[in-house]
Amino acid sequence: MEIPVIDLAPYLEFSSKLSDSGKEGIDPQLKCLCLEVSRTLRETGALLVNDPRCTAQDNDLFIDMMEKYFEMPDDFKRLQERPHLHYQVGVTPEGVEVPRSLVDEEIQEKLRAMPIEFQPFTPTGPDPKWRYMWRVGPRPSNTHFKELNSEPVIPEGFPDWKDTMDSWGHKMISAIEAVAEMAAIGFGLQKDAFTSLMKQGPHLLAPTGSDLRRHGQVDTVFAGYHYDLNFLTIHGRSRFPGLNIWLRNGQKMDVKVPVGCLLIQTGKQIEWLTAGDCIAGMHEVVVTNRTTDAIKLALEQNRSLWRVSSTLFAHIASDDVLKPLGHFAESPLACKYPPMFAGEFVEQELAVINLKGSKGDL
């Protein structure tokens, strides 16, 4: 099964003319496009989009800066480490994030039942990747979850850091908001059913850095089999392949993101809001033969051997309540998704994967 590429341009052209419900005055062709978005998210947990506001040049500018950062000495990078804030701002060193599949017994049981050809690679410990967390967008002035809405951390010696991070982050959030509106319309909800809950959410531009000089052997697991705890995740195209995703039918797929496109994946929060009609997509990042081919080309061209993922986690606002929306509240599965603050849900999830409770965390 191929993941379709959705061109957002037609929707962006007419979205400002739609009512908040999105049910009146929508062009039949646009309605079909929205239905394709919701169907694809439901069936695959992933979606490729082309957004004219997010160019390949934008992505390259961002990756260039992040490669320079991750190439800095470890002692320098650790100056931006904030373990007491659950690593939700600043840098997360390699060896901190624990793959969900290592600590979640329910996932481990599912893995054992998978056909061998669809099983993920087995990590041997915490992920050997670095990550940088950068808040994008306004934060609430009053919140019960201050540690999830902290001020950003800016490394010294990178004068364009804030502008580059904010520019790319805002563009990717804009793409997510368009997809969220289209998905809501496709699901038969109000146009702003999701986006109204995203306002002042703790959105995170969260690029990872994986050192392919040290960890470039085939089958090295950079990010063990896991789902994302947020609403929707969006990625720009990486310069090194390695992302595998699992479709809802259990099929494993090696993702190929076309130049200029963005990959969107479903997180746990959209699963909550749709009572499991969408489920959080499982994925991993592993060194494959395609990765080693890209390493050889990078060596020939004297380019960086840090694999940077251009990733943004879009969240529901911490003080908003996660619960099945609209007609999803009538689903027989709705009882599996009891109401809770989004911030409370995030804290519970972070505790499981070792980003809360360590090194003096709250």
mmCIF file of C-alpha atoms in Angstrom:
data_model
loop_
_atom_site.group_PDB
_atom_site.id
_atom_site.type_symbol
_atom_site.label_atom_id
_atom_site.label_comp_id
_atom_site.label_asym_id
_atom_site.label_seq_id
_atom_site.Cartn_x
_atom_site.Cartn_y
_atom_site.Cartn_z
ATOM 1 C CA MET A 1 0.000 0.000 0.000
ATOM 2 C CA GLU A 2 1.340 3.423 -0.974
ATOM 3 C CA ILE A 3 0.805 6.490 1.175
ATOM 4 C CA PRO A 4 -0.858 9.149 -0.981
ATOM 5 C CA VAL A 5 0.579 12.652 -1.328
ATOM 6 C CA ILE A 6 -2.056 15.293 -0.545
ATOM 7 C CA ASP A 7 -1.602 18.720 -2.124
ATOM 8 C CA LEU A 8 -2.769 21.239 0.475
ATOM 9 C CA ALA A 9 -2.870 24.170 -1.971
ATOM 10 C CA PRO A 10 -6.549 23.755 -3.021
ATOM 11 C CA TYR A 11 -7.693 23.615 0.593
ATOM 12 C CA LEU A 12 -5.526 26.565 1.643
ATOM 13 C CA GLU A 13 -7.010 28.661 -1.162
ATOM 14 C CA PHE A 14 -10.573 28.173 0.051
ATOM 15 C CA SER A 15 -10.205 27.466 3.775
ATOM 16 C CA SER A 16 -10.648 31.102 4.854
ATOM 17 C CA LYS A 17 -14.046 31.138 3.146
ATOM 18 C CA LEU A 18 -15.335 28.134 5.080
ATOM 19 C CA SER A 19 -17.523 28.491 8.149
ATOM 20 C CA ASP A 20 -16.212 27.249 11.497
ATOM 21 C CA SER A 21 -18.228 24.069 11.071
ATOM 22 C CA GLY A 22 -16.776 23.480 7.616
ATOM 23 C CA LYS A 23 -20.012 21.829 6.606
ATOM 24 C CA GLU A 24 -21.561 24.671 4.626
ATOM 25 C CA GLY A 25 -20.263 25.902 1.305
ATOM 26 C CA ILE A 26 -17.438 23.419 0.872
ATOM 27 C CA ASP A 27 -16.688 22.440 -2.697
ATOM 28 C CA PRO A 28 -17.478 18.742 -3.398
ATOM 29 C CA GLN A 29 -13.920 18.160 -4.641
ATOM 30 C CA LEU A 30 -12.511 19.692 -1.459
ATOM 31 C CA LYS A 31 -14.859 17.534 0.598
ATOM 32 C CA CYS A 32 -13.507 14.466 -1.200
ATOM 33 C CA LEU A 33 -9.959 15.644 -0.407
ATOM 34 C CA CYS A 34 -10.873 16.010 3.278
ATOM 35 C CA LEU A 35 -12.413 12.541 3.265
ATOM 36 C CA GLU A 36 -9.189 11.165 1.775
ATOM 37 C CA VAL A 37 -7.167 12.816 4.559
ATOM 38 C CA SER A 38 -9.334 11.331 7.328
ATOM 39 C CA ARG A 39 -9.464 7.934 5.637
ATOM 40 C CA THR A 40 -5.691 7.798 5.159
ATOM 41 C CA LEU A 41 -4.996 8.815 8.757
ATOM 42 C CA ARG A 42 -7.462 6.173 9.937
ATOM 43 C CA GLU A 43 -6.147 3.358 7.756
ATOM 44 C CA THR A 44 -2.407 4.044 7.724
ATOM 45 C CA GLY A 45 -1.634 6.430 10.601
ATOM 46 C CA ALA A 46 0.500 8.411 8.156
ATOM 47 C CA LEU A 47 0.070 10.992 5.417
ATOM 48 C CA LEU A 48 2.364 12.717 2.933
ATOM 49 C CA VAL A 49 1.523 16.330 2.144
ATOM 50 C CA ASN A 50 2.782 19.047 -0.138
ATOM 51 C CA ASP A 51 2.401 22.501 1.408
ATOM 52 C CA PRO A 52 3.483 25.426 -0.820
ATOM 53 C CA ARG A 53 4.418 27.360 2.344
ATOM 54 C CA CYS A 54 7.017 24.726 3.342
ATOM 55 C CA THR A 55 9.744 24.442 0.722
ATOM 56 C CA ALA A 56 12.678 22.073 0.352
ATOM 57 C CA GLN A 57 14.932 25.119 0.786
ATOM 58 C CA ASP A 58 13.327 25.857 4.167
ATOM 59 C CA ASN A 59 13.983 22.291 5.271
ATOM 60 C CA ASP A 60 17.602 22.394 4.052
ATOM 61 C CA LEU A 61 18.324 25.659 5.903
ATOM 62 C CA PHE A 62 17.032 24.100 9.122
ATOM 63 C CA ILE A 63 18.957 20.834 8.683
ATOM 64 C CA ASP A 64 22.174 22.706 7.856
ATOM 65 C CA MET A 65 22.007 24.525 11.198
ATOM 66 C CA MET A 66 21.127 21.404 13.180
ATOM 67 C CA GLU A 67 24.002 19.450 11.618
ATOM 68 C CA LYS A 68 26.395 22.170 12.819
ATOM 69 C CA TYR A 69 24.880 22.004 16.304
ATOM 70 C CA PHE A 70 25.011 18.218 16.664
ATOM 71 C CA GLU A 71 28.623 18.231 15.429
ATOM 72 C CA MET A 72 29.600 20.351 18.466
ATOM 73 C CA PRO A 73 31.412 18.602 21.375
ATOM 74 C CA ASP A 74 29.197 16.740 23.838
ATOM 75 C CA ASP A 75 30.267 19.015 26.707
ATOM 76 C CA PHE A 76 28.975 22.030 24.771
ATOM 77 C CA LYS A 77 25.653 20.371 23.948
ATOM 78 C CA ARG A 78 25.093 19.339 27.563
ATOM 79 C CA LEU A 79 25.004 23.020 28.526
ATOM 80 C CA GLN A 80 21.535 23.036 26.959
ATOM 81 C CA GLU A 81 20.346 19.975 28.931
ATOM 82 C CA ARG A 82 17.297 20.503 31.210
ATOM 83 C CA PRO A 83 16.486 17.149 32.913
ATOM 84 C CA HIS A 84 14.496 18.900 35.690
ATOM 85 C CA LEU A 85 12.032 19.999 32.971
ATOM 86 C CA HIS A 86 11.551 16.424 31.703
ATOM 87 C CA TYR A 87 13.875 17.303 28.784
ATOM 88 C CA GLN A 88 10.930 19.133 27.235
ATOM 89 C CA VAL A 89 13.187 22.074 26.327
ATOM 90 C CA GLY A 90 16.847 22.070 25.308
ATOM 91 C CA VAL A 91 18.883 19.000 24.450
ATOM 92 C CA THR A 92 18.286 15.352 25.321
ATOM 93 C CA PRO A 93 21.607 13.453 25.158
ATOM 94 C CA GLU A 94 21.940 10.031 23.612
ATOM 95 C CA GLY A 95 21.207 7.180 25.977
ATOM 96 C CA VAL A 96 18.291 8.905 27.760
ATOM 97 C CA GLU A 97 15.132 8.147 25.769
ATOM 98 C CA VAL A 98 13.947 4.585 26.361
ATOM 99 C CA PRO A 99 12.084 2.870 23.493
ATOM 100 C CA ARG A 100 8.480 2.176 24.384
ATOM 101 C CA SER A 101 8.876 -1.417 23.233
ATOM 102 C CA LEU A 102 11.422 -2.069 26.007
ATOM 103 C CA VAL A 103 9.112 -1.044 28.856
ATOM 104 C CA ASP A 104 5.531 -1.606 27.666
ATOM 105 C CA GLU A 105 4.377 -5.190 28.255
ATOM 106 C CA GLU A 106 1.280 -4.766 26.087
ATOM 107 C CA ILE A 107 3.432 -3.724 23.129
ATOM 108 C CA GLN A 108 5.854 -6.576 23.779
ATOM 109 C CA GLU A 109 2.955 -9.035 23.643
ATOM 110 C CA LYS A 110 1.826 -7.609 20.305
ATOM 111 C CA LEU A 111 5.350 -7.860 18.937
ATOM 112 C CA ARG A 112 5.545 -11.551 19.739
ATOM 113 C CA ALA A 113 2.313 -12.113 17.784
ATOM 114 C CA MET A 114 3.565 -10.278 14.674
ATOM 115 C CA PRO A 115 4.667 -12.159 11.554
ATOM 116 C CA ILE A 116 8.463 -12.254 11.548
ATOM 117 C CA GLU A 117 8.730 -10.124 8.386
ATOM 118 C CA PHE A 118 6.789 -7.289 10.051
ATOM 119 C CA GLN A 119 8.538 -7.343 13.427
ATOM 120 C CA PRO A 120 10.618 -4.295 14.404
ATOM 121 C CA PHE A 121 14.305 -4.408 15.201
ATOM 122 C CA THR A 122 15.008 -5.116 18.858
ATOM 123 C CA PRO A 123 16.856 -2.313 20.669
ATOM 124 C CA THR A 124 19.303 -3.321 23.376
ATOM 125 C CA GLY A 125 18.906 -0.209 25.531
ATOM 126 C CA PRO A 126 18.129 3.516 25.406
ATOM 127 C CA ASP A 127 18.193 5.234 22.010
ATOM 128 C CA PRO A 128 21.699 6.301 20.822
ATOM 129 C CA LYS A 129 20.379 9.596 19.448
ATOM 130 C CA TRP A 130 20.404 13.202 20.581
ATOM 131 C CA ARG A 131 17.320 15.406 20.403
ATOM 132 C CA TYR A 132 16.688 19.134 20.711
ATOM 133 C CA MET A 133 13.354 20.426 22.014
ATOM 134 C CA TRP A 134 12.294 23.911 20.927
ATOM 135 C CA ARG A 135 8.920 25.389 21.883
ATOM 136 C CA VAL A 136 7.033 26.925 18.974
ATOM 137 C CA GLY A 137 4.191 29.390 19.375
ATOM 138 C CA PRO A 138 2.721 31.239 22.356
ATOM 139 C CA ARG A 139 2.505 29.591 25.768
ATOM 140 C CA PRO A 140 -0.353 30.074 28.246
ATOM 141 C CA SER A 141 0.108 32.741 30.920
ATOM 142 C CA ASN A 142 -1.695 30.528 33.439
ATOM 143 C CA THR A 143 -1.250 26.776 33.431
ATOM 144 C CA HIS A 144 -1.193 23.845 35.832
ATOM 145 C CA PHE A 145 1.691 22.364 33.833
ATOM 146 C CA LYS A 146 4.422 25.008 33.927
ATOM 147 C CA GLU A 147 7.238 22.520 33.384
ATOM 148 C CA LEU A 148 5.613 21.530 30.056
ATOM 149 C CA ASN A 149 5.433 25.176 28.957
ATOM 150 C CA SER A 150 8.903 26.449 29.855
ATOM 151 C CA GLU A 151 11.016 29.074 28.116
ATOM 152 C CA PRO A 152 13.208 27.861 25.224
ATOM 153 C CA VAL A 153 16.961 27.289 25.483
ATOM 154 C CA ILE A 154 19.285 29.000 22.967
ATOM 155 C CA PRO A 155 22.862 27.696 22.524
ATOM 156 C CA GLU A 156 25.670 30.251 22.328
ATOM 157 C CA GLY A 157 27.348 30.808 18.974
ATOM 158 C CA PHE A 158 24.229 30.315 16.866
ATOM 159 C CA PRO A 159 22.980 33.860 16.143
ATOM 160 C CA ASP A 160 20.273 32.699 13.711
ATOM 161 C CA TRP A 161 19.014 29.959 16.031
ATOM 162 C CA LYS A 162 15.743 31.531 17.160
ATOM 163 C CA ASP A 163 14.757 32.868 13.750
ATOM 164 C CA THR A 164 15.531 29.582 11.991
ATOM 165 C CA MET A 165 13.770 27.423 14.590
ATOM 166 C CA ASP A 166 10.714 29.671 14.789
ATOM 167 C CA SER A 167 10.406 30.065 11.011
ATOM 168 C CA TRP A 168 10.530 26.341 10.236
ATOM 169 C CA GLY A 169 8.475 25.468 13.305
ATOM 170 C CA HIS A 170 5.655 27.885 12.460
ATOM 171 C CA LYS A 171 5.534 26.676 8.863
ATOM 172 C CA MET A 172 5.197 23.061 9.932
ATOM 173 C CA ILE A 173 2.525 23.933 12.501
ATOM 174 C CA SER A 174 0.618 25.733 9.757
ATOM 175 C CA ALA A 175 0.736 22.555 7.677
ATOM 176 C CA ILE A 176 -0.510 20.503 10.638
ATOM 177 C CA GLU A 177 -3.355 22.944 11.276
ATOM 178 C CA ALA A 178 -4.513 22.614 7.661
ATOM 179 C CA VAL A 179 -4.400 18.820 7.885
ATOM 180 C CA ALA A 180 -6.197 18.916 11.263
ATOM 181 C CA GLU A 181 -9.010 21.008 9.759
ATOM 182 C CA MET A 182 -9.293 18.722 6.749
ATOM 183 C CA ALA A 183 -9.304 15.639 8.975
ATOM 184 C CA ALA A 184 -12.009 17.148 11.199
ATOM 185 C CA ILE A 185 -14.216 17.838 8.173
ATOM 186 C CA GLY A 186 -13.563 14.341 6.862
ATOM 187 C CA PHE A 187 -14.483 12.836 10.234
ATOM 188 C CA GLY A 188 -17.756 14.786 10.266
ATOM 189 C CA LEU A 189 -16.673 17.158 13.044
ATOM 190 C CA GLN A 190 -16.556 20.955 13.217
ATOM 191 C CA LYS A 191 -13.746 22.378 11.072
ATOM 192 C CA ASP A 192 -11.986 23.705 14.198
ATOM 193 C CA ALA A 193 -12.686 20.676 16.395
ATOM 194 C CA PHE A 194 -8.977 19.868 16.643
ATOM 195 C CA THR A 195 -7.330 23.233 15.976
ATOM 196 C CA SER A 196 -9.306 24.985 18.723
ATOM 197 C CA LEU A 197 -7.707 22.562 21.207
ATOM 198 C CA MET A 198 -4.224 23.167 19.769
ATOM 199 C CA LYS A 199 -4.156 26.884 20.663
ATOM 200 C CA GLN A 200 -1.247 27.624 23.020
ATOM 201 C CA GLY A 201 -0.351 23.935 23.045
ATOM 202 C CA PRO A 202 3.218 22.952 24.016
ATOM 203 C CA HIS A 203 4.222 22.348 20.391
ATOM 204 C CA LEU A 204 7.788 21.123 20.057
ATOM 205 C CA LEU A 205 10.162 21.379 17.165
ATOM 206 C CA ALA A 206 12.212 18.340 18.122
ATOM 207 C CA PRO A 207 14.945 17.415 15.626
ATOM 208 C CA THR A 208 17.005 14.345 16.407
ATOM 209 C CA GLY A 209 20.696 13.953 15.702
ATOM 210 C CA SER A 210 22.225 10.526 15.116
ATOM 211 C CA ASP A 211 25.980 10.189 14.626
ATOM 212 C CA LEU A 212 26.431 7.870 11.643
ATOM 213 C CA ARG A 213 30.210 7.839 12.059
ATOM 214 C CA ARG A 214 29.819 6.081 15.405
ATOM 215 C CA HIS A 215 26.518 4.326 14.830
ATOM 216 C CA GLY A 216 26.393 3.710 11.080
ATOM 217 C CA GLN A 217 26.261 -0.086 11.140
ATOM 218 C CA VAL A 218 23.282 -1.787 9.481
ATOM 219 C CA ASP A 219 20.477 -2.661 11.954
ATOM 220 C CA THR A 220 21.581 -0.040 14.517
ATOM 221 C CA VAL A 221 18.373 1.198 16.162
ATOM 222 C CA PHE A 222 18.278 4.972 16.658
ATOM 223 C CA ALA A 223 14.650 5.133 17.764
ATOM 224 C CA GLY A 224 13.120 1.875 18.944
ATOM 225 C CA TYR A 225 9.577 0.832 18.026
ATOM 226 C CA HIS A 226 7.188 3.367 19.597
ATOM 227 C CA TYR A 227 4.240 5.685 19.113
ATOM 228 C CA ASP A 228 4.210 9.437 19.696
ATOM 229 C CA LEU A 229 2.285 10.745 22.703
ATOM 230 C CA ASN A 230 1.228 14.032 21.061
ATOM 231 C CA PHE A 231 -1.592 14.922 18.624
ATOM 232 C CA LEU A 232 0.095 14.830 15.203
ATOM 233 C CA THR A 233 3.785 14.582 14.310
ATOM 234 C CA ILE A 234 5.229 16.163 11.171
ATOM 235 C CA HIS A 235 8.631 15.523 9.575
ATOM 236 C CA GLY A 236 10.544 17.231 6.835
ATOM 237 C CA ARG A 237 12.657 15.033 4.585
ATOM 238 C CA SER A 238 15.828 13.633 6.200
ATOM 239 C CA ARG A 239 19.085 13.374 4.234
ATOM 240 C CA PHE A 240 19.513 9.784 5.412
ATOM 241 C CA PRO A 241 16.750 7.140 5.119
ATOM 242 C CA GLY A 242 15.837 4.819 7.976
ATOM 243 C CA LEU A 243 12.250 5.486 9.081
ATOM 244 C CA ASN A 244 9.959 2.446 9.184
ATOM 245 C CA ILE A 245 6.260 2.771 9.985
ATOM 246 C CA TRP A 246 3.499 0.252 10.626
ATOM 247 C CA LEU A 247 0.138 0.582 8.909
ATOM 248 C CA ARG A 248 -3.045 -0.168 10.800
ATOM 249 C CA ASN A 249 -3.208 -3.617 9.170
ATOM 250 C CA GLY A 250 0.179 -4.441 10.754
ATOM 251 C CA GLN A 251 2.219 -4.095 7.566
ATOM 252 C CA LYS A 252 5.710 -2.641 7.985
ATOM 253 C CA MET A 253 6.707 0.051 5.484
ATOM 254 C CA ASP A 254 10.012 1.752 4.676
ATOM 255 C CA VAL A 255 9.019 5.408 4.262
ATOM 256 C CA LYS A 256 10.236 7.371 1.252
ATOM 257 C CA VAL A 257 9.446 11.081 1.568
ATOM 258 C CA PRO A 258 9.561 12.856 -1.819
ATOM 259 C CA VAL A 259 11.616 16.055 -2.080
ATOM 260 C CA GLY A 260 9.540 19.026 -0.940
ATOM 261 C CA CYS A 261 7.003 16.889 0.919
ATOM 262 C CA LEU A 262 6.228 16.458 4.606
ATOM 263 C CA LEU A 263 5.293 13.290 6.475
ATOM 264 C CA ILE A 264 2.511 13.458 9.072
ATOM 265 C CA GLN A 265 1.884 10.693 11.621
ATOM 266 C CA THR A 266 -0.925 10.145 14.111
ATOM 267 C CA GLY A 267 -0.111 10.411 17.811
ATOM 268 C CA LYS A 268 -1.834 9.185 20.942
ATOM 269 C CA GLN A 269 -3.821 12.391 21.483
ATOM 270 C CA ILE A 270 -5.733 12.099 18.188
ATOM 271 C CA GLU A 271 -6.443 8.476 19.120
ATOM 272 C CA TRP A 272 -7.981 9.778 22.357
ATOM 273 C CA LEU A 273 -10.067 12.444 20.595
ATOM 274 C CA THR A 274 -11.452 9.940 18.054
ATOM 275 C CA ALA A 275 -12.011 7.098 20.556
ATOM 276 C CA GLY A 276 -9.589 4.892 18.660
ATOM 277 C CA ASP A 277 -11.018 5.530 15.195
ATOM 278 C CA CYS A 278 -7.499 6.801 14.486
ATOM 279 C CA ILE A 279 -4.782 4.980 16.362
ATOM 280 C CA ALA A 280 -1.312 6.233 17.194
ATOM 281 C CA GLY A 281 1.052 5.110 14.453
ATOM 282 C CA MET A 282 3.964 2.890 15.417
ATOM 283 C CA HIS A 283 7.402 3.578 13.957
ATOM 284 C CA GLU A 284 11.157 3.134 14.369
ATOM 285 C CA VAL A 285 14.375 4.611 12.947
ATOM 286 C CA VAL A 286 17.041 2.066 11.962
ATOM 287 C CA VAL A 287 20.211 2.029 9.872
ATOM 288 C CA THR A 288 19.319 0.152 6.681
ATOM 289 C CA ASN A 289 21.128 -0.611 3.434
ATOM 290 C CA ARG A 290 19.582 2.566 2.015
ATOM 291 C CA THR A 291 21.091 4.476 4.938
ATOM 292 C CA THR A 292 24.576 3.094 4.287
ATOM 293 C CA ASP A 293 24.259 3.993 0.595
ATOM 294 C CA ALA A 294 23.468 7.577 1.672
ATOM 295 C CA ILE A 295 26.464 7.504 4.063
ATOM 296 C CA LYS A 296 28.787 6.540 1.202
ATOM 297 C CA LEU A 297 27.433 9.391 -0.950
ATOM 298 C CA ALA A 298 27.797 11.890 1.914
ATOM 299 C CA LEU A 299 31.431 10.807 2.405
ATOM 300 C CA GLU A 300 32.136 11.295 -1.304
ATOM 301 C CA GLN A 301 30.599 14.769 -1.137
ATOM 302 C CA ASN A 302 32.297 15.652 2.164
ATOM 303 C CA ARG A 303 28.936 16.300 3.872
ATOM 304 C CA SER A 304 27.922 15.869 7.504
ATOM 305 C CA LEU A 305 27.340 12.332 8.752
ATOM 306 C CA TRP A 306 24.813 13.387 11.371
ATOM 307 C CA ARG A 307 21.346 12.117 10.503
ATOM 308 C CA VAL A 308 18.989 14.976 11.394
ATOM 309 C CA SER A 309 15.246 14.419 11.551
ATOM 310 C CA SER A 310 13.234 17.553 10.906
ATOM 311 C CA THR A 311 10.486 16.684 13.392
ATOM 312 C CA LEU A 312 7.730 18.705 15.079
ATOM 313 C CA PHE A 313 5.314 17.399 17.714
ATOM 314 C CA ALA A 314 1.970 19.241 17.664
ATOM 315 C CA HIS A 315 0.096 18.993 20.976
ATOM 316 C CA ILE A 316 -3.290 19.624 22.457
ATOM 317 C CA ALA A 317 -3.023 22.498 24.973
ATOM 318 C CA SER A 318 -1.931 21.200 28.378
ATOM 319 C CA ASP A 319 -4.951 22.577 30.258
ATOM 320 C CA ASP A 320 -7.523 21.363 27.732
ATOM 321 C CA VAL A 321 -9.288 18.070 28.323
ATOM 322 C CA LEU A 322 -8.616 15.024 26.176
ATOM 323 C CA LYS A 323 -11.844 13.140 25.491
ATOM 324 C CA PRO A 324 -13.648 11.686 22.478
ATOM 325 C CA LEU A 325 -15.182 14.508 20.426
ATOM 326 C CA GLY A 326 -18.628 14.817 18.830
ATOM 327 C CA HIS A 327 -20.052 11.553 17.557
ATOM 328 C CA PHE A 328 -16.921 9.697 18.702
ATOM 329 C CA ALA A 329 -18.228 10.066 22.276
ATOM 330 C CA GLU A 330 -20.939 7.558 21.304
ATOM 331 C CA SER A 331 -18.412 4.944 20.226
ATOM 332 C CA PRO A 332 -18.458 1.671 22.188
ATOM 333 C CA LEU A 333 -14.712 2.204 22.663
ATOM 334 C CA ALA A 334 -15.123 5.678 24.201
ATOM 335 C CA CYS A 335 -14.889 4.228 27.720
ATOM 336 C CA LYS A 336 -11.236 3.322 26.982
ATOM 337 C CA TYR A 337 -10.485 7.046 26.646
ATOM 338 C CA PRO A 338 -11.647 8.736 29.864
ATOM 339 C CA PRO A 339 -11.445 12.545 30.147
ATOM 340 C CA MET A 340 -8.139 13.894 31.451
ATOM 341 C CA PHE A 341 -6.063 17.036 31.095
ATOM 342 C CA ALA A 342 -3.696 16.795 28.131
ATOM 343 C CA GLY A 343 -0.827 17.876 30.408
ATOM 344 C CA GLU A 344 -1.608 15.080 32.855
ATOM 345 C CA PHE A 345 -1.611 12.579 29.997
ATOM 346 C CA VAL A 346 1.763 13.850 28.745
ATOM 347 C CA GLU A 347 3.328 13.584 32.209
ATOM 348 C CA GLN A 348 2.118 9.995 32.542
ATOM 349 C CA GLU A 349 3.604 9.079 29.178
ATOM 350 C CA LEU A 350 6.936 10.796 29.878
ATOM 351 C CA ALA A 351 7.304 8.860 33.112
ATOM 352 C CA VAL A 352 7.110 5.573 31.187
ATOM 353 C CA ILE A 353 9.882 6.446 28.710
ATOM 354 C CA ASN A 354 12.289 7.795 31.362
ATOM 355 C CA LEU A 355 11.912 11.517 30.603
ATOM 356 C CA LYS A 356 10.287 12.207 33.970
ATOM 357 C CA GLY A 357 11.527 11.153 37.352
ATOM 358 C CA SER A 358 15.232 10.951 36.498
ATOM 359 C CA LYS A 359 18.004 13.305 37.609
ATOM 360 C CA GLY A 360 15.778 15.131 40.059
ATOM 361 C CA ASP A 361 12.765 15.530 37.753
ATOM 362 C CA LEU A 362 9.426 16.425 39.291
#
